[in-house]
Short mmCIF file of C-alpha atoms in Angstrom, two decimals:
data_model
loop_
_atom_site.label_atom_id
_atom_site.label_comp_id
_atom_site.label_asym_id
_atom_site.label_seq_id
_atom_site.Cartn_x
_atom_site.Cartn_y
_atom_site.Cartn_z
CA ASN A 1 -3.03 -6.53 -8.94
CA ALA A 2 -6.55 -6.69 -10.38
CA GLY A 3 -5.38 -5.10 -13.61
CA VAL A 4 -4.02 -1.84 -12.21
CA MET A 5 -1.50 -0.73 -14.81
CA GLN A 6 1.25 1.76 -14.18
CA ASN A 7 3.71 3.13 -16.66
CA PRO A 8 6.45 3.59 -17.13
CA ARG A 9 7.91 0.99 -14.79
CA HIS A 10 11.18 2.87 -14.62
CA LEU A 11 11.74 6.55 -15.23
CA VAL A 12 15.00 8.47 -15.14
CA ARG A 13 14.95 12.25 -15.01
CA ARG A 14 17.61 14.88 -14.57
CA ARG A 15 17.23 17.42 -11.81
CA GLY A 16 14.87 20.17 -12.87
CA GLN A 17 12.92 18.10 -15.39
CA GLU A 18 9.31 17.05 -15.10
CA ALA A 19 8.17 13.52 -14.31
CA ARG A 20 4.79 12.18 -15.37
CA LEU A 21 3.57 8.92 -13.90
CA ARG A 22 0.47 7.22 -15.22
CA CYS A 23 -1.98 4.86 -13.58
CA SER A 24 -4.84 3.06 -15.29
CA PRO A 25 -7.21 1.23 -12.96
CA MET A 26 -9.51 -1.45 -14.27
CA LYS A 27 -12.36 -0.25 -16.44
CA GLY A 28 -15.21 1.02 -14.36
CA HIS A 29 -13.07 1.72 -11.29
CA SER A 30 -13.19 5.38 -10.45
CA HIS A 31 -11.08 5.53 -7.26
CA VAL A 32 -7.32 5.99 -7.42
CA TYR A 33 -4.86 6.30 -4.56
CA TRP A 34 -1.23 7.32 -5.03
CA TYR A 35 1.52 6.30 -2.62
CA ARG A 36 5.23 6.98 -2.47
CA GLN A 37 7.83 4.60 -1.09
CA LEU A 38 11.25 5.97 -0.30
CA PRO A 39 14.14 3.47 -0.10
CA GLU A 40 13.93 1.25 2.99
CA GLU A 41 10.63 2.83 4.03
CA GLY A 42 6.96 1.82 3.98
CA LEU A 43 4.48 3.34 1.59
CA LYS A 44 3.18 6.81 2.38
CA PHE A 45 -0.25 7.95 1.20
CA MET A 46 -0.16 10.95 -1.09
CA VAL A 47 -3.53 11.60 -2.70
CA TYR A 48 -6.95 10.06 -3.29
CA LEU A 49 -8.90 10.89 -6.42
CA GLN A 50 -12.24 9.97 -7.86
CA LYS A 51 -12.96 10.73 -11.47
CA GLU A 52 -12.23 14.44 -12.05
CA ASN A 53 -12.10 15.18 -8.32
CA ILE A 54 -9.40 15.27 -5.67
CA ILE A 55 -10.92 13.88 -2.49
CA ASP A 56 -7.94 13.88 -0.13
CA GLU A 57 -4.51 15.33 -0.88
CA SER A 58 -3.29 15.47 2.69
CA GLY A 59 -0.16 13.48 1.84
CA MET A 60 0.92 15.51 -1.16
CA PRO A 61 3.92 17.82 -0.86
CA LYS A 62 2.73 21.42 -1.10
CA GLU A 63 4.91 22.32 -4.06
CA ARG A 64 5.86 20.73 -7.38
CA PHE A 65 3.46 17.77 -7.03
CA SER A 66 0.04 17.53 -8.62
CA ALA A 67 -2.39 14.77 -9.53
CA GLU A 68 -5.37 14.45 -11.78
CA PHE A 69 -7.81 11.79 -12.89
CA PRO A 70 -9.63 13.07 -15.95
CA LYS A 71 -12.93 11.77 -17.20
CA GLU A 72 -11.14 9.92 -19.98
CA GLY A 73 -7.71 8.40 -19.66
CA PRO A 74 -5.36 7.44 -16.86
CA SER A 75 -4.64 9.18 -13.61
CA ILE A 76 -1.47 11.28 -13.81
CA LEU A 77 0.91 12.12 -10.99
CA ARG A 78 3.08 15.02 -12.08
CA ILE A 79 6.26 16.13 -10.40
CA GLN A 80 7.73 19.38 -11.64
CA GLN A 81 11.37 20.39 -11.31
CA VAL A 82 12.38 17.06 -9.83
CA VAL A 83 15.09 16.85 -7.18
CA ARG A 84 17.14 13.88 -6.02
CA GLY A 85 14.90 13.46 -2.99
CA ASP A 86 12.00 12.62 -5.32
CA SER A 87 13.72 9.35 -6.23
CA ALA A 88 11.34 6.67 -5.01
CA ALA A 89 8.83 4.06 -6.06
CA TYR A 90 5.39 5.47 -6.74
CA PHE A 91 2.42 3.13 -6.49
CA CYS A 92 -1.19 3.61 -7.34
CA ALA A 93 -4.07 1.54 -6.07
CA THR A 94 -7.76 1.08 -6.64
CA LEU A 95 -10.45 -0.58 -4.54
CA GLY A 96 -11.94 -4.00 -5.01
CA GLU A 97 -15.64 -4.44 -5.54
CA GLY A 98 -16.34 -4.83 -1.83
CA LYS A 99 -14.30 -1.70 -1.13
CA THR A 100 -12.50 -3.53 1.66
CA GLU A 101 -9.23 -4.23 -0.08
CA ALA A 102 -6.93 -2.25 -2.30
CA PHE A 103 -5.24 -3.54 -5.43
CA PHE A 104 -1.90 -2.00 -6.21
CA GLY A 105 -0.06 -1.59 -9.45
CA GLN A 106 3.54 -2.66 -9.90
CA GLY A 107 4.79 0.85 -9.38
CA THR A 108 6.96 3.35 -11.19
CA ARG A 109 10.52 3.66 -10.01
CA LEU A 110 11.68 7.22 -10.45
CA THR A 111 15.38 7.95 -10.39
CA VAL A 112 16.54 11.54 -10.44
CA VAL A 113 20.14 12.01 -11.55
CA ASP B 1 -5.80 5.73 12.55
CA ALA B 2 -4.18 3.80 15.40
CA LYS B 3 -0.46 3.15 15.35
CA THR B 4 0.90 -0.39 15.07
CA THR B 5 4.12 -1.99 16.28
CA GLN B 6 5.71 -4.97 14.55
CA PRO B 7 9.06 -6.73 14.89
CA THR B 8 11.55 -5.60 12.32
CA SER B 9 12.36 -9.06 11.03
CA MET B 10 11.58 -12.74 11.50
CA ASP B 11 12.78 -16.04 10.11
CA CYS B 12 10.73 -19.12 9.42
CA ALA B 13 11.64 -22.55 8.07
CA GLU B 14 9.90 -23.64 4.90
CA GLY B 15 6.83 -25.75 5.61
CA ARG B 16 6.43 -24.44 9.14
CA ALA B 17 3.84 -21.96 10.32
CA ALA B 18 4.87 -18.31 10.30
CA ASN B 19 3.31 -16.29 13.12
CA LEU B 20 3.65 -12.55 12.69
CA PRO B 21 2.63 -10.44 15.68
CA CYS B 22 1.28 -6.91 15.69
CA ASN B 23 0.51 -4.60 18.61
CA HIS B 24 -2.18 -1.96 18.24
CA SER B 25 -2.94 -1.02 21.82
CA THR B 26 -4.67 2.26 20.91
CA ILE B 27 -7.12 0.73 18.46
CA SER B 28 -10.65 2.10 18.67
CA GLY B 29 -13.89 0.23 18.39
CA ASN B 30 -14.55 1.03 14.74
CA GLU B 31 -11.06 0.30 13.46
CA TYR B 32 -10.23 -2.82 11.50
CA VAL B 33 -6.92 -4.68 11.38
CA TYR B 34 -5.58 -5.17 7.85
CA TRP B 35 -2.58 -7.15 6.65
CA TYR B 36 -0.75 -6.53 3.41
CA ARG B 37 2.54 -7.86 2.15
CA GLN B 38 5.08 -6.59 -0.32
CA ILE B 39 7.26 -9.04 -2.15
CA HIS B 40 10.49 -7.45 -3.24
CA SER B 41 9.95 -4.44 -5.54
CA GLN B 42 6.32 -5.33 -6.25
CA GLY B 43 3.15 -3.53 -5.30
CA PRO B 44 1.59 -4.47 -1.95
CA GLN B 45 -0.81 -7.38 -1.89
CA TYR B 46 -3.88 -7.61 0.33
CA ILE B 47 -3.89 -10.65 2.62
CA ILE B 48 -6.72 -10.44 5.13
CA HIS B 49 -8.57 -8.13 7.48
CA GLY B 50 -10.79 -8.38 10.55
CA LEU B 51 -12.60 -6.40 13.23
CA LYS B 52 -12.79 -8.61 16.30
CA ASN B 53 -13.46 -12.16 15.20
CA ASN B 54 -10.73 -14.45 13.94
CA GLU B 55 -10.65 -14.69 10.18
CA THR B 56 -9.31 -17.24 7.72
CA ASN B 57 -8.96 -17.26 3.97
CA GLU B 58 -6.94 -19.18 1.42
CA MET B 59 -3.81 -17.21 2.22
CA ALA B 60 -3.72 -16.87 5.97
CA SER B 61 -5.46 -16.71 9.33
CA LEU B 62 -5.86 -13.64 11.49
CA ILE B 63 -6.12 -14.03 15.24
CA ILE B 64 -7.25 -10.93 17.16
CA THR B 65 -7.06 -10.90 20.95
CA GLU B 66 -10.25 -10.38 22.90
CA ASP B 67 -9.21 -6.87 23.96
CA ARG B 68 -8.20 -6.17 20.34
CA LYS B 69 -4.90 -4.67 21.40
CA SER B 70 -2.87 -7.15 19.40
CA SER B 71 -3.19 -9.63 16.58
CA THR B 72 -1.25 -12.38 14.85
CA LEU B 73 -1.10 -13.22 11.19
CA ILE B 74 -0.54 -16.92 10.61
CA LEU B 75 0.79 -18.39 7.37
CA PRO B 76 0.12 -22.07 8.08
CA HIS B 77 2.72 -23.61 5.78
CA ALA B 78 5.26 -21.01 4.75
CA THR B 79 6.94 -21.34 1.38
CA LEU B 80 9.95 -19.56 -0.05
CA ARG B 81 7.57 -17.36 -2.04
CA ASP B 82 6.16 -16.00 1.22
CA THR B 83 9.41 -14.12 1.83
CA ALA B 84 8.23 -10.51 1.92
CA VAL B 85 7.63 -7.49 4.12
CA TYR B 86 4.35 -7.85 6.00
CA TYR B 87 2.44 -4.76 7.04
CA CYS B 88 -0.13 -4.63 9.82
CA ILE B 89 -2.42 -1.62 9.36
CA VAL B 90 -5.27 -0.35 11.47
CA ARG B 91 -7.89 1.84 9.87
CA VAL B 92 -11.47 2.92 10.19
CA GLY B 93 -13.75 0.79 8.08
CA ASN B 94 -15.60 3.65 6.44
CA SER B 95 -13.59 6.81 6.51
CA ASN B 96 -14.26 10.07 4.77
CA SER B 97 -10.70 9.89 3.56
CA GLY B 98 -11.54 6.79 1.64
CA TYR B 99 -9.11 3.95 1.83
CA ALA B 100 -5.86 5.75 2.61
CA LEU B 101 -3.56 3.23 4.28
CA ASN B 102 -0.84 4.12 6.76
CA PHE B 103 2.00 1.66 6.12
CA GLY B 104 4.68 1.48 8.79
CA LYS B 105 7.97 -0.34 8.25
CA GLY B 106 6.43 -3.79 8.62
CA THR B 107 8.07 -7.12 9.41
CA SER B 108 10.56 -8.54 6.97
CA LEU B 109 9.86 -12.27 6.89
CA LEU B 110 12.55 -14.56 5.54
CA VAL B 111 11.49 -18.13 4.78
CA THR B 112 14.49 -20.43 4.64
CA PRO B 113 14.83 -23.86 2.98
#
């Protein structure tokens, strides 16, 4: 996974709470992609960020979801007022040096109860 | 990006070659074929990619038909650890949307002893 770190690995939230998922790409890597994988489904692209900028958020739900990648620190995917349908695995990825392959983290499994 | 079609599942005996087909009949001239796999509950792993020539690396070979409408991923000597979901993805090599990948449902490969 080329050192892409995600935490927490597992997150349980009650309906209505906020979920914060963190992704730390390798040092010096400034591109982060977030994906969501619902049970029994393939991964769906959510958002693409470069440091401090959102480049493509075409896959993000219009409400309750936001993402950032500040100059210092990890990228954060924030889900406000979670609902049961938000239960999924959330993966982030960064690009390899040749920018032809993506390296994924191990994911955060969000369970909303 | 062009749509792909893969069989839902396949079996392969350990030590034999696993041949995973993918149809991408609407692929355009500047779109590459990528293969990723996802071993249970882990983040996806890049395997190989190609444009029109056959490609080989330490993990697998990629055979692309002359008309580029289909391809086959070959794992020459499958092991039990190759049991995973394999995703065939077609995407433009240099897209303004970066490296957003469109994962379908993939092929679930089961390698048996």
